[in-house]
Coordinates of C-alpha atoms in Angstrom, one line a residue:
M162 CA 4.0 -19.6 -5.1
H163 CA 7.0 -20.8 -7.2
T164 CA 9.4 -23.1 -5.5
P165 CA 13.2 -22.0 -6.2
P166 CA 15.2 -24.7 -8.0
H167 CA 17.5 -25.3 -5.2
H168 CA 14.2 -25.9 -2.7
T169 CA 12.7 -28.5 -5.0
P170 CA 12.1 -31.8 -3.3
I171 CA 13.6 -34.9 -4.9
T172 CA 10.7 -37.2 -5.8
L173 CA 10.4 -40.5 -7.4
E174 CA 7.5 -39.5 -9.6
D175 CA 9.9 -36.7 -11.3
P176 CA 13.4 -38.2 -11.9
D177 CA 14.3 -34.7 -13.1
T178 CA 14.1 -33.2 -9.7
F179 CA 17.3 -35.5 -9.2
W180 CA 19.0 -34.4 -12.1
A181 CA 18.4 -30.8 -11.2
L182 CA 20.4 -31.3 -8.2
I183 CA 23.2 -33.2 -10.1
H184 CA 23.3 -30.3 -12.6
Q185 CA 23.4 -27.6 -9.8
A186 CA 26.2 -29.4 -8.0
K187 CA 28.1 -29.8 -11.3
A188 CA 27.8 -26.3 -12.2
S189 CA 28.9 -25.2 -8.7
C190 CA 31.7 -27.3 -8.3
A191 CA 32.9 -28.5 -11.8
H192 CA 35.5 -31.2 -11.3
D193 CA 36.1 -31.0 -7.6
M194 CA 34.4 -34.2 -6.6
E195 CA 35.0 -33.5 -2.8
A196 CA 33.1 -30.0 -3.1
M197 CA 30.1 -31.9 -5.2
E198 CA 29.8 -34.5 -2.5
A199 CA 29.5 -31.6 0.2
F200 CA 27.1 -29.6 -2.0
V201 CA 24.7 -32.5 -2.7
L202 CA 24.9 -33.6 1.1
E203 CA 24.1 -30.2 2.3
R204 CA 21.4 -29.7 -0.2
L205 CA 19.7 -32.9 0.7
V206 CA 20.0 -32.5 4.5
T207 CA 18.1 -29.2 3.8
L208 CA 15.5 -30.7 1.8
G209 CA 14.7 -33.5 4.4
P210 CA 14.8 -37.2 5.0
E211 CA 12.3 -38.1 2.0
S212 CA 14.3 -36.3 -0.6
A213 CA 17.5 -37.7 0.6
R214 CA 16.2 -41.3 0.5
N215 CA 14.5 -40.8 -2.9
F216 CA 17.9 -39.4 -4.2
H217 CA 19.6 -42.6 -2.8
H218 CA 17.2 -44.9 -4.7
I219 CA 17.1 -43.0 -7.9
L220 CA 21.0 -42.9 -8.1
H221 CA 21.2 -46.5 -7.3
A222 CA 18.4 -47.3 -10.0
Y223 CA 20.4 -45.4 -12.7
S224 CA 23.5 -47.2 -11.9
S225 CA 22.0 -50.2 -12.1
L226 CA 20.5 -49.4 -15.5
A227 CA 23.9 -48.4 -16.6
Y228 CA 25.3 -52.0 -15.8
Q229 CA 26.1 -52.9 -19.4
Y230 CA 29.3 -54.8 -20.6
G231 CA 29.9 -52.3 -23.6
L232 CA 30.0 -49.4 -21.0
W233 CA 32.3 -51.4 -19.0
D234 CA 34.6 -51.8 -21.8
A235 CA 34.5 -48.0 -22.3
A236 CA 35.4 -47.4 -18.6
G237 CA 38.3 -50.1 -19.1
I238 CA 39.7 -48.1 -22.3
I239 CA 39.3 -44.6 -20.5
K240 CA 41.1 -45.9 -17.3
G241 CA 43.9 -47.7 -19.5
Y242 CA 44.3 -50.6 -17.3
G243 CA 40.9 -52.1 -17.3
C244 CA 38.1 -51.7 -14.7
S245 CA 37.1 -54.1 -11.7
D246 CA 34.0 -54.6 -10.4
D247 CA 34.0 -52.1 -7.8
G248 CA 35.9 -49.7 -10.0
F249 CA 32.7 -50.0 -12.4
I250 CA 30.3 -49.1 -9.6
D251 CA 32.4 -45.9 -9.1
F252 CA 32.7 -45.2 -12.9
R253 CA 28.9 -45.3 -13.1
A254 CA 28.6 -42.9 -10.1
W255 CA 30.9 -40.5 -12.0
L256 CA 29.2 -40.9 -15.3
I257 CA 25.9 -40.0 -13.3
A258 CA 27.6 -36.9 -11.9
Q259 CA 28.3 -35.6 -15.5
G260 CA 24.7 -34.8 -15.8
K261 CA 21.6 -36.4 -17.6
E262 CA 22.6 -35.6 -21.1
V263 CA 26.2 -37.2 -20.9
Y264 CA 24.5 -40.1 -19.0
L265 CA 21.8 -40.8 -21.6
A266 CA 24.3 -40.3 -24.4
A267 CA 26.9 -42.7 -22.8
L268 CA 24.1 -45.6 -23.0
R269 CA 22.9 -44.7 -26.4
D270 CA 26.7 -44.9 -27.5
P271 CA 29.4 -45.2 -25.0
D272 CA 32.0 -43.9 -27.6
T273 CA 30.4 -40.5 -27.0
L274 CA 32.6 -40.6 -24.0
A275 CA 35.5 -39.6 -26.0
E276 CA 34.1 -36.0 -26.0
I277 CA 34.2 -36.1 -22.1
E278 CA 37.1 -34.7 -20.1
P279 CA 38.3 -37.6 -17.7
Y280 CA 39.2 -36.5 -14.2
G281 CA 39.5 -38.0 -10.8
E282 CA 40.2 -41.6 -12.3
C283 CA 36.7 -41.6 -13.3
C284 CA 35.6 -42.8 -10.0
F285 CA 33.2 -41.2 -7.8
E286 CA 32.6 -43.6 -4.9
C287 CA 31.3 -41.0 -2.4
L288 CA 28.5 -40.0 -4.6
S289 CA 26.9 -43.4 -4.1
Y290 CA 26.8 -43.0 -0.6
V291 CA 25.7 -39.2 -0.2
G292 CA 22.0 -39.9 -0.2
S293 CA 22.3 -42.5 2.6
D294 CA 24.7 -40.2 4.4
A295 CA 22.2 -37.3 4.4
Y296 CA 19.4 -39.6 5.5
E297 CA 21.4 -41.0 8.3
R298 CA 22.3 -37.6 9.5
L299 CA 18.6 -36.8 9.5
T300 CA 17.2 -40.0 10.7
G301 CA 19.9 -42.0 12.2
Q302 CA 19.0 -44.7 9.9
S303 CA 20.8 -45.6 6.9
A304 CA 19.0 -45.6 3.5
Y305 CA 20.4 -48.9 2.6
T306 CA 18.1 -50.3 5.1
E307 CA 15.1 -48.8 3.7
E308 CA 14.2 -51.1 0.9
M309 CA 11.5 -49.9 -1.6
P310 CA 8.5 -52.2 -1.7
P311 CA 9.0 -54.3 -5.0
T312 CA 6.0 -52.7 -6.7
A313 CA 7.4 -49.2 -6.1
H314 CA 11.0 -50.5 -7.0
Q315 CA 9.6 -51.8 -10.3
A316 CA 7.6 -48.5 -11.1
L317 CA 10.6 -46.3 -10.4
Y318 CA 12.8 -48.5 -12.7
S319 CA 10.1 -48.5 -15.6
R320 CA 10.0 -44.8 -15.2
L321 CA 13.8 -44.2 -15.6
R322 CA 14.1 -46.9 -18.2
K323 CA 11.7 -44.9 -20.6
E324 CA 14.2 -42.2 -21.5
I325 CA 17.3 -44.7 -22.2
V326 CA 17.9 -45.9 -25.5
Y327 CA 20.6 -48.5 -25.4
K328 CA 23.3 -48.8 -28.1
D329 CA 22.8 -52.0 -30.1
G330 CA 25.4 -54.7 -28.9
I331 CA 25.9 -52.7 -25.6
Q332 CA 25.1 -55.8 -23.5
F333 CA 28.0 -57.8 -24.7
P334 CA 31.8 -57.8 -23.4
R335 CA 34.4 -57.7 -26.0
E336 CA 38.0 -58.7 -26.6
P337 CA 40.4 -55.8 -26.9
K338 CA 41.0 -56.5 -30.6
D339 CA 37.1 -56.0 -31.2
L340 CA 36.8 -52.7 -29.5
P341 CA 38.1 -50.5 -32.2
V342 CA 35.3 -51.5 -34.3
F343 CA 32.5 -50.9 -31.2
L344 CA 34.3 -48.0 -29.8
P345 CA 36.4 -46.3 -32.6
R346 CA 36.6 -42.9 -31.1
L347 CA 37.6 -43.9 -27.6
C348 CA 40.2 -46.4 -28.9
A349 CA 41.6 -43.7 -31.3
K350 CA 41.8 -41.3 -28.3
Y351 CA 43.4 -43.7 -25.8
G352 CA 46.2 -45.4 -27.4
G353 CA 45.1 -46.0 -31.1
A354 CA 43.4 -49.0 -32.8
E355 CA 46.8 -50.7 -33.0
R356 CA 47.2 -50.9 -29.2
F357 CA 44.1 -53.0 -29.0
Q358 CA 45.5 -55.6 -31.4
T359 CA 47.8 -56.9 -28.9
A360 CA 46.2 -55.6 -25.6
Q361 CA 45.7 -58.5 -22.9
C362 CA 41.9 -59.2 -22.3
T363 CA 41.1 -58.1 -18.8
W364 CA 37.7 -59.9 -18.6
N365 CA 37.5 -62.7 -16.2
L366 CA 37.2 -65.5 -18.7
D367 CA 36.9 -68.1 -15.8
Q368 CA 33.5 -66.9 -15.4
S369 CA 31.2 -68.9 -17.9
V370 CA 28.8 -66.1 -18.1
I371 CA 31.4 -63.8 -19.4
R372 CA 32.7 -66.6 -21.9
R373 CA 28.9 -67.0 -23.2
M374 CA 28.4 -63.3 -23.6
M375 CA 31.7 -62.7 -25.2
Q376 CA 30.6 -65.3 -27.8
A377 CA 27.2 -64.0 -28.3
G378 CA 28.9 -60.7 -28.8
K379 CA 31.3 -61.9 -31.6
A380 CA 28.0 -63.5 -33.3
H381 CA 26.1 -60.2 -33.0
D382 CA 28.9 -58.0 -34.5
K383 CA 29.5 -60.5 -37.1
Q384 CA 25.9 -60.4 -38.2
G385 CA 25.9 -56.6 -38.0
T386 CA 29.0 -56.7 -40.2
K387 CA 27.2 -58.7 -42.8
K388 CA 24.2 -56.6 -42.8
E389 CA 26.4 -53.4 -43.2
K390 CA 28.1 -54.8 -46.2
S391 CA 24.7 -56.0 -47.7
H392 CA 23.3 -52.5 -47.3
K393 CA 26.3 -50.8 -48.9
K394 CA 26.0 -53.2 -51.9
G395 CA 22.4 -52.6 -52.1
G396 CA 21.3 -56.2 -51.4
T397 CA 19.1 -58.1 -49.0
Q398 CA 20.9 -60.1 -46.3
R399 CA 19.7 -63.7 -46.3

């Protein structure tokens, strides 16, 4: 017997069951995040505790896989005033709420977010909790206390990672003046390239890891520029 899409359980083995619910909620609620949260919560309660717990684990795995400094820079551009640690968590939940196609495209190239209409300050904090909320309503326990065994956790990450293609250099944070090269459409849409030549850096440069990654990003981008020039000239970069 065929199972209606809205009755399909959320399974760790098939991430598309997760995305199907996201797409249904998005189609029904559009930009109304409160309605979308309620839609997902009600559906997960109907599907049962295992689906609620699986939704929670899958969402947080996708959020972790999107923890990339280049995407964080994109979030800061869209918001216009930078993006805090908590803000980036909520931004990634908002990104997931846009659906699989938008999520994967943003990791392949964060600049594609220039095509997406921002709303709700691009923050969807409640979506991060909705799986656990449904699970707690059904069992009295928080999904945050239901840790996955390490092997299952790694298997889930590996399964989700297979479909992700990261933009070259997405792992690096950048100074504002370097962003128009990495994210030209976003910079053009949100203030113009000139704005970023004088904008203040919002990264916490007191953190040594940020300083190291930023320097590595500069070296990466410089090498990429050399390769591009060499290619245009028809030569071989030595």
